[in-house]
Amino acid sequence: MKNICFGFLMHIPYRLRRYRFFDIGQDHYYYEDMASEEDVCRVVERSYMPLCETLLEMVRLSKNRFRCALAISGTTLELLEQYAPEMIDRLRQLFETHCVEPVVTPYSYSLAGEYSFSELQDQLRRQSEKVKDLFGVTGGSVWNAELLYSDELAEQLYAAGYKTLMTEGAKHILSWQSPNYLYQSPVKGKQTVLLRNTALSDGLSFHFSDRSHADYPMDAQRFVSKITALPDGEDIVNVWMGAETFGIRQTAETGIFEFLKAVPYYAIEQSVGFMTPSEAAKKLHPVQTVSSPYPLTWAGEAKDLGEFTGNDLQQEALRQLYSVAERVRMCTDVALRRDWLLLQDVTYMSDMNYNAGGMNGYESPYDAFINYTNILSDFLQRVEEQYPTSIENEELNSLLKTIRNQEQEIAELKRRRKGKGKEDKA
């Protein structure tokens, strides 16, 4: 039986404010709150809310046979809580159907997996805990930022307990093979890998309303027919995209919501089912191993990290950012750790690349780079003041442990003295 695995990514970055060279060392607040609020309200009104309402109706009309996955970054959940709490309520209703799997994604949607696995592990844990706290549900499948995957990363994730990974069904790793099977990673043990069907996913994301595209007009019946026409054995078709596809990239006027709403009707009529990533990993059997020695993503034509690390500006920004990874992870400064988390957002790297289409109001990739590195310079200065690079990481860690132990001893002595004082009065 053929099955569709729908997956939707929700990620809204914090908007960085215009940060000048002369702000370095003077102002440690890096975010444009009003612009962030405007972004959230616009995306929720035009995309996220109508999408969730459509998904709820699809679950209801299909009598719970429709199923899908949602990847929501932790920072996006924070922004929704602050600026659009009604969206949190709608997501809660969606998860309460038990037809939607919350997949695990980096908290700040970062490339930490390529630079600091301990940071990635921490972000995956934090995002999972955030989803659990808000909605009472957990997921075990991993949707890494930009579907980032490599054999080395797969091995590290397996050791950390993650047994189902999601990535791009790129031609250079598949060759003549199809993405419409369940695969396994090269690591020892059973770790399943689901591959995105690039043609169908991008067809909806970028070409749904494109009159020059070969599949225009794409309606629900034709979409399902493409799946039923696949060869026998191709039983899982992974259609994953950014949630902003619905209502922003493809506006409501294109009929994209009506298209999505009609898919379960034609799927059930043609005996096509729906699965979440975890269900696919449990019910299907891997056909063989899929290997990617180098980083693989869903971005650009090359399906690699080029969109985010392809030019000197991006490489320099990432080098500086992750050069202090271990020191920041050792610190207890809440504000410093908070900024470290937010500044890892992959969107800021997109802004330094014309092809990525981010820009966020910048005049050029260089303009985006200057703004980001001004912020980064202030951040690194704060790290240096607290944790000087003249001290080796191991020595610094030892000193910090000594200081923390002393603080605990002092607190314990104060507690005992306070208790003794109460006894004397008695």
Short mmCIF file of C-alpha atoms in Angstrom, two decimals, residues 87-401:
data_model
loop_
_atom_site.label_atom_id
_atom_site.label_comp_id
_atom_site.label_asym_id
_atom_site.label_seq_id
_atom_site.Cartn_x
_atom_site.Cartn_y
_atom_site.Cartn_z
CA MET A 87 -1.50 29.99 17.39
CA ILE A 88 -0.25 27.94 20.35
CA ASP A 89 -3.87 27.02 21.12
CA ARG A 90 -4.47 25.94 17.52
CA LEU A 91 -1.31 23.83 17.49
CA ARG A 92 -2.41 22.22 20.74
CA GLN A 93 -5.73 21.26 19.12
CA LEU A 94 -3.83 19.77 16.21
CA PHE A 95 -1.56 17.64 18.42
CA GLU A 96 -4.55 16.51 20.48
CA THR A 97 -5.88 14.69 17.41
CA HIS A 98 -2.92 12.26 17.78
CA CYS A 99 -2.62 12.39 13.99
CA VAL A 100 0.29 14.82 13.94
CA GLU A 101 3.85 13.90 14.92
CA PRO A 102 6.07 16.63 16.41
CA VAL A 103 9.47 15.90 14.89
CA VAL A 104 12.64 17.08 16.62
CA THR A 105 14.55 20.01 15.14
CA PRO A 106 17.33 22.30 16.46
CA TYR A 107 15.93 24.84 18.93
CA SER A 108 17.25 27.85 17.00
CA TYR A 109 17.28 26.06 13.62
CA SER A 110 21.06 26.19 13.50
CA LEU A 111 23.91 24.44 11.70
CA ALA A 112 25.31 23.24 15.02
CA GLY A 113 25.36 19.69 13.68
CA GLU A 114 28.20 20.68 11.37
CA TYR A 115 30.25 22.59 13.95
CA SER A 116 29.44 21.36 17.47
CA PHE A 117 27.57 18.11 18.02
CA SER A 118 27.25 18.75 21.76
CA GLU A 119 25.46 22.00 20.91
CA LEU A 120 23.17 20.22 18.43
CA GLN A 121 22.35 17.56 21.01
CA ASP A 122 21.51 20.23 23.56
CA GLN A 123 19.29 22.08 21.07
CA LEU A 124 17.40 18.93 20.06
CA ARG A 125 16.76 18.15 23.73
CA ARG A 126 15.59 21.70 24.46
CA GLN A 127 13.23 21.80 21.49
CA SER A 128 11.74 18.44 22.45
CA GLU A 129 11.23 19.62 26.04
CA LYS A 130 9.61 22.85 24.81
CA VAL A 131 7.12 20.91 22.68
CA LYS A 132 6.43 18.56 25.61
CA ASP A 133 5.81 21.47 27.99
CA LEU A 134 3.45 23.27 25.60
CA PHE A 135 1.56 20.38 24.04
CA GLY A 136 2.25 17.27 26.15
CA VAL A 137 3.60 15.32 23.18
CA THR A 138 7.02 14.11 22.06
CA GLY A 139 8.56 12.85 18.85
CA GLY A 140 11.66 10.87 18.04
CA SER A 141 12.30 11.57 14.36
CA VAL A 142 14.95 14.20 13.59
CA TRP A 143 14.43 17.00 11.06
CA ASN A 144 17.81 18.71 11.27
CA ALA A 145 18.11 22.31 10.06
CA GLU A 146 17.77 22.37 6.26
CA LEU A 147 17.50 18.56 6.51
CA LEU A 148 21.27 18.50 7.16
CA TYR A 149 22.64 14.95 7.11
CA SER A 150 25.94 13.09 6.72
CA ASP A 151 27.19 9.62 7.64
CA GLU A 152 29.26 11.06 10.49
CA LEU A 153 26.32 13.02 11.85
CA ALA A 154 24.07 9.97 11.57
CA GLU A 155 26.49 7.98 13.69
CA GLN A 156 26.60 10.69 16.35
CA LEU A 157 22.81 10.97 16.41
CA TYR A 158 22.47 7.20 16.70
CA ALA A 159 24.82 7.20 19.71
CA ALA A 160 22.63 9.94 21.22
CA GLY A 161 19.54 7.75 20.84
CA TYR A 162 17.95 9.05 17.63
CA LYS A 163 16.85 6.15 15.42
CA THR A 164 14.87 7.90 12.64
CA LEU A 165 16.38 10.66 10.49
CA MET A 166 14.84 12.81 7.76
CA THR A 167 16.86 14.21 4.85
CA GLU A 168 16.83 15.13 1.17
CA GLY A 169 16.38 12.54 -1.56
CA ALA A 170 19.18 14.06 -3.61
CA LYS A 171 20.17 12.45 -6.91
CA HIS A 172 23.86 12.37 -6.08
CA ILE A 173 23.28 9.98 -3.16
CA LEU A 174 20.52 7.96 -4.82
CA SER A 175 21.83 7.64 -8.36
CA TRP A 176 19.17 5.58 -10.17
CA GLN A 177 17.34 4.65 -6.97
CA SER A 178 14.03 6.14 -5.82
CA PRO A 179 13.46 8.24 -2.66
CA ASN A 180 10.14 6.46 -2.15
CA TYR A 181 11.50 3.69 0.06
CA LEU A 182 12.62 3.46 3.65
CA TYR A 183 16.42 3.37 3.90
CA GLN A 184 18.93 2.87 6.68
CA SER A 185 22.12 4.75 7.55
CA PRO A 186 25.58 3.10 7.36
CA VAL A 187 25.99 3.07 11.15
CA LYS A 188 25.89 -0.22 13.02
CA GLY A 189 22.48 -0.96 14.42
CA LYS A 190 19.06 -0.06 13.08
CA GLN A 191 18.78 3.63 12.17
CA THR A 192 16.20 4.40 9.51
CA VAL A 193 16.42 7.27 7.03
CA LEU A 194 13.48 8.82 5.19
CA LEU A 195 14.20 10.75 2.00
CA ARG A 196 12.26 13.74 0.74
CA ASN A 197 10.68 13.39 -2.69
CA THR A 198 12.22 16.50 -4.21
CA ALA A 199 10.09 16.65 -7.35
CA LEU A 200 6.71 16.48 -5.63
CA SER A 201 7.74 18.65 -2.67
CA ASP A 202 9.31 21.41 -4.73
CA GLY A 203 6.53 21.13 -7.28
CA LEU A 204 4.07 22.28 -4.61
CA SER A 205 6.43 24.74 -2.91
CA PHE A 206 7.70 26.62 -5.94
CA HIS A 207 5.62 25.69 -8.98
CA PHE A 208 2.03 25.23 -7.80
CA SER A 209 0.95 28.50 -9.44
CA ASP A 210 3.64 28.54 -12.14
CA ARG A 211 1.79 28.44 -15.47
CA SER A 212 5.00 27.53 -17.33
CA HIS A 213 5.63 24.41 -15.24
CA ALA A 214 4.94 21.00 -16.77
CA ASP A 215 2.56 19.97 -13.97
CA TYR A 216 0.44 23.12 -14.03
CA PRO A 217 -2.35 23.08 -13.06
CA MET A 218 -1.78 20.64 -10.21
CA ASP A 219 -4.99 19.52 -8.52
CA ALA A 220 -5.46 16.99 -5.74
CA GLN A 221 -6.70 14.21 -8.03
CA ARG A 222 -3.71 14.56 -10.35
CA PHE A 223 -1.32 14.74 -7.37
CA VAL A 224 -2.63 11.48 -5.91
CA SER A 225 -2.62 9.84 -9.35
CA LYS A 226 1.11 10.57 -9.63
CA ILE A 227 1.61 8.59 -6.43
CA THR A 228 -0.58 5.64 -7.41
CA ALA A 229 1.30 5.44 -10.73
CA LEU A 230 4.63 4.81 -8.96
CA PRO A 231 6.15 1.33 -9.33
CA ASP A 232 5.18 -1.43 -6.90
CA GLY A 233 7.19 -1.34 -3.71
CA GLU A 234 7.59 2.44 -3.62
CA ASP A 235 5.37 2.67 -0.56
CA ILE A 236 6.37 5.91 1.19
CA VAL A 237 6.33 9.29 -0.58
CA ASN A 238 7.76 12.04 1.62
CA VAL A 239 6.36 15.46 0.76
CA TRP A 240 8.08 17.97 3.05
CA MET A 241 8.23 21.75 2.78
CA GLY A 242 8.23 24.98 4.71
CA ALA A 243 4.79 25.78 6.10
CA GLU A 244 5.03 29.24 4.51
CA THR A 245 4.43 27.47 1.17
CA PHE A 246 0.78 27.71 2.11
CA GLY A 247 -0.44 31.29 2.10
CA ILE A 248 2.86 33.14 1.47
CA ARG A 249 4.96 31.47 -1.22
CA GLN A 250 1.71 30.23 -2.76
CA THR A 251 -0.99 32.69 -1.76
CA ALA A 252 -4.50 31.66 -0.78
CA GLU A 253 -5.75 32.98 -4.12
CA THR A 254 -3.86 30.21 -5.95
CA GLY A 255 -6.15 27.60 -4.38
CA ILE A 256 -3.32 25.94 -2.43
CA PHE A 257 -5.42 25.41 0.70
CA GLU A 258 -8.31 23.90 -1.26
CA PHE A 259 -5.81 21.63 -3.02
CA LEU A 260 -4.41 20.36 0.30
CA LYS A 261 -7.85 19.87 1.81
CA ALA A 262 -8.91 17.68 -1.13
CA VAL A 263 -5.88 15.36 -1.03
CA PRO A 264 -7.24 12.92 1.65
CA TYR A 265 -10.49 12.47 -0.29
CA TYR A 266 -8.73 11.32 -3.47
CA ALA A 267 -6.07 9.41 -1.54
CA ILE A 268 -8.62 7.33 0.37
CA GLU A 269 -10.61 6.82 -2.83
CA GLN A 270 -7.49 5.37 -4.50
CA SER A 271 -6.38 3.35 -1.42
CA VAL A 272 -3.43 5.61 -0.60
CA GLY A 273 -2.71 5.97 3.11
CA PHE A 274 -0.89 8.50 5.29
CA MET A 275 2.00 7.98 7.70
CA THR A 276 4.10 10.03 10.05
CA PRO A 277 7.89 9.53 9.98
CA SER A 278 7.87 7.38 13.12
CA GLU A 279 5.06 5.22 11.78
CA ALA A 280 6.95 4.69 8.52
CA ALA A 281 10.06 3.65 10.46
CA LYS A 282 8.03 1.10 12.45
CA LYS A 283 5.82 -0.33 9.72
CA LEU A 284 8.15 -0.41 6.71
CA HIS A 285 11.40 -2.29 6.19
CA PRO A 286 14.57 -0.57 4.95
CA VAL A 287 15.46 -1.72 1.45
CA GLN A 288 19.16 -0.86 1.69
CA THR A 289 21.75 1.60 3.01
CA VAL A 290 21.95 5.21 1.87
CA SER A 291 25.26 6.99 2.36
CA SER A 292 26.36 10.63 2.25
CA PRO A 293 30.03 11.12 3.20
CA TYR A 294 29.62 14.89 2.82
CA PRO A 295 26.95 17.20 4.28
CA LEU A 296 23.62 16.93 2.48
CA THR A 297 20.75 19.46 2.72
CA TRP A 298 17.59 20.37 0.82
CA ALA A 299 18.98 23.80 -0.20
CA GLY A 300 19.86 24.92 -3.71
CA GLU A 301 20.62 22.82 -6.75
CA ALA A 302 23.73 21.22 -5.24
CA LYS A 303 21.81 20.06 -2.13
CA ASP A 304 24.76 20.83 0.13
CA LEU A 305 25.79 23.59 2.56
CA GLY A 306 26.74 25.99 -0.22
CA GLU A 307 23.77 28.28 0.41
CA PHE A 308 25.05 28.92 3.95
CA THR A 309 28.81 28.36 3.81
CA GLY A 310 29.58 28.96 0.14
CA ASN A 311 31.21 32.38 0.31
CA ASP A 312 33.97 33.95 2.39
CA LEU A 313 31.55 36.15 4.33
CA GLN A 314 29.53 33.21 5.59
CA GLN A 315 32.59 31.12 6.38
CA GLU A 316 34.18 33.91 8.41
CA ALA A 317 30.98 34.58 10.35
CA LEU A 318 30.52 30.90 11.21
CA ARG A 319 34.20 30.48 12.09
CA GLN A 320 34.02 33.32 14.58
CA LEU A 321 30.69 32.24 16.00
CA TYR A 322 31.63 28.63 16.70
CA SER A 323 35.17 29.47 17.83
CA VAL A 324 33.72 30.20 21.30
CA ALA A 325 31.28 27.27 21.40
CA GLU A 326 32.96 25.42 24.27
CA ARG A 327 33.43 28.57 26.35
CA VAL A 328 29.82 29.65 26.04
CA ARG A 329 28.62 26.16 26.89
CA MET A 330 30.68 26.34 30.12
CA CYS A 331 29.25 29.67 31.22
CA THR A 332 26.25 30.35 33.46
CA ASP A 333 25.56 33.86 32.17
CA VAL A 334 21.91 33.60 31.07
CA ALA A 335 22.01 36.59 28.70
CA LEU A 336 25.20 35.39 27.04
CA ARG A 337 23.88 31.87 26.51
CA ARG A 338 20.63 33.28 25.18
CA ASP A 339 22.37 35.42 22.56
CA TRP A 340 24.63 32.49 21.63
CA LEU A 341 21.55 30.39 20.93
CA LEU A 342 19.75 32.99 18.81
CA LEU A 343 22.80 34.06 16.80
CA GLN A 344 23.17 30.51 15.44
CA ASP A 345 19.99 30.78 13.34
CA VAL A 346 20.81 29.59 9.81
CA THR A 347 18.66 32.40 8.37
CA TYR A 348 21.39 34.92 9.13
CA MET A 349 23.74 32.96 6.89
CA SER A 350 21.11 33.02 4.12
CA ASP A 351 21.05 36.81 4.30
CA MET A 352 24.71 36.78 3.21
CA ASN A 353 23.84 34.97 -0.02
CA TYR A 354 21.95 36.52 -2.96
CA ASN A 355 20.69 33.13 -4.11
CA ALA A 356 19.10 32.22 -0.78
CA GLY A 357 16.55 35.00 -1.10
CA GLY A 358 16.54 35.97 2.57
CA MET A 359 17.94 39.49 2.73
CA ASN A 360 15.39 40.72 5.36
CA GLY A 361 15.67 44.31 4.20
CA TYR A 362 19.43 44.34 3.65
CA GLU A 363 20.71 46.10 0.56
CA SER A 364 23.23 43.36 -0.22
CA PRO A 365 24.81 40.21 1.25
CA TYR A 366 27.75 42.40 2.30
CA ASP A 367 25.37 44.71 4.17
CA ALA A 368 23.94 41.66 5.98
CA PHE A 369 27.45 40.45 6.78
CA ILE A 370 28.53 43.81 8.24
CA ASN A 371 25.43 44.01 10.44
CA TYR A 372 25.85 40.44 11.68
CA THR A 373 29.58 40.75 12.33
CA ASN A 374 29.09 44.00 14.25
CA ILE A 375 26.72 42.09 16.53
CA LEU A 376 29.09 39.15 16.63
CA SER A 377 32.01 41.42 17.56
CA ASP A 378 30.11 42.74 20.56
CA PHE A 379 29.09 39.22 21.54
CA LEU A 380 32.66 37.89 21.28
CA GLN A 381 33.88 40.85 23.31
CA ARG A 382 31.46 39.90 26.10
CA VAL A 383 32.66 36.29 25.98
CA GLU A 384 36.29 37.42 26.14
CA GLU A 385 35.63 39.64 29.16
CA GLN A 386 34.17 36.73 31.12
CA TYR A 387 36.16 33.84 29.69
CA PRO A 388 39.52 35.06 28.28
CA THR A 389 40.98 33.13 25.37
CA SER A 390 44.36 33.35 27.10
CA ILE A 391 43.14 30.54 29.36
CA GLU A 392 42.86 27.07 27.82
CA ASN A 393 39.41 25.46 27.81
CA GLU A 394 40.38 22.68 30.24
CA GLU A 395 41.97 25.13 32.67
CA LEU A 396 38.96 27.44 32.41
CA ASN A 397 36.56 24.56 33.03
CA SER A 398 38.54 23.55 36.11
CA LEU A 399 38.49 27.12 37.45
CA LEU A 400 34.75 27.42 36.85
CA LYS A 401 34.12 24.15 38.69
#
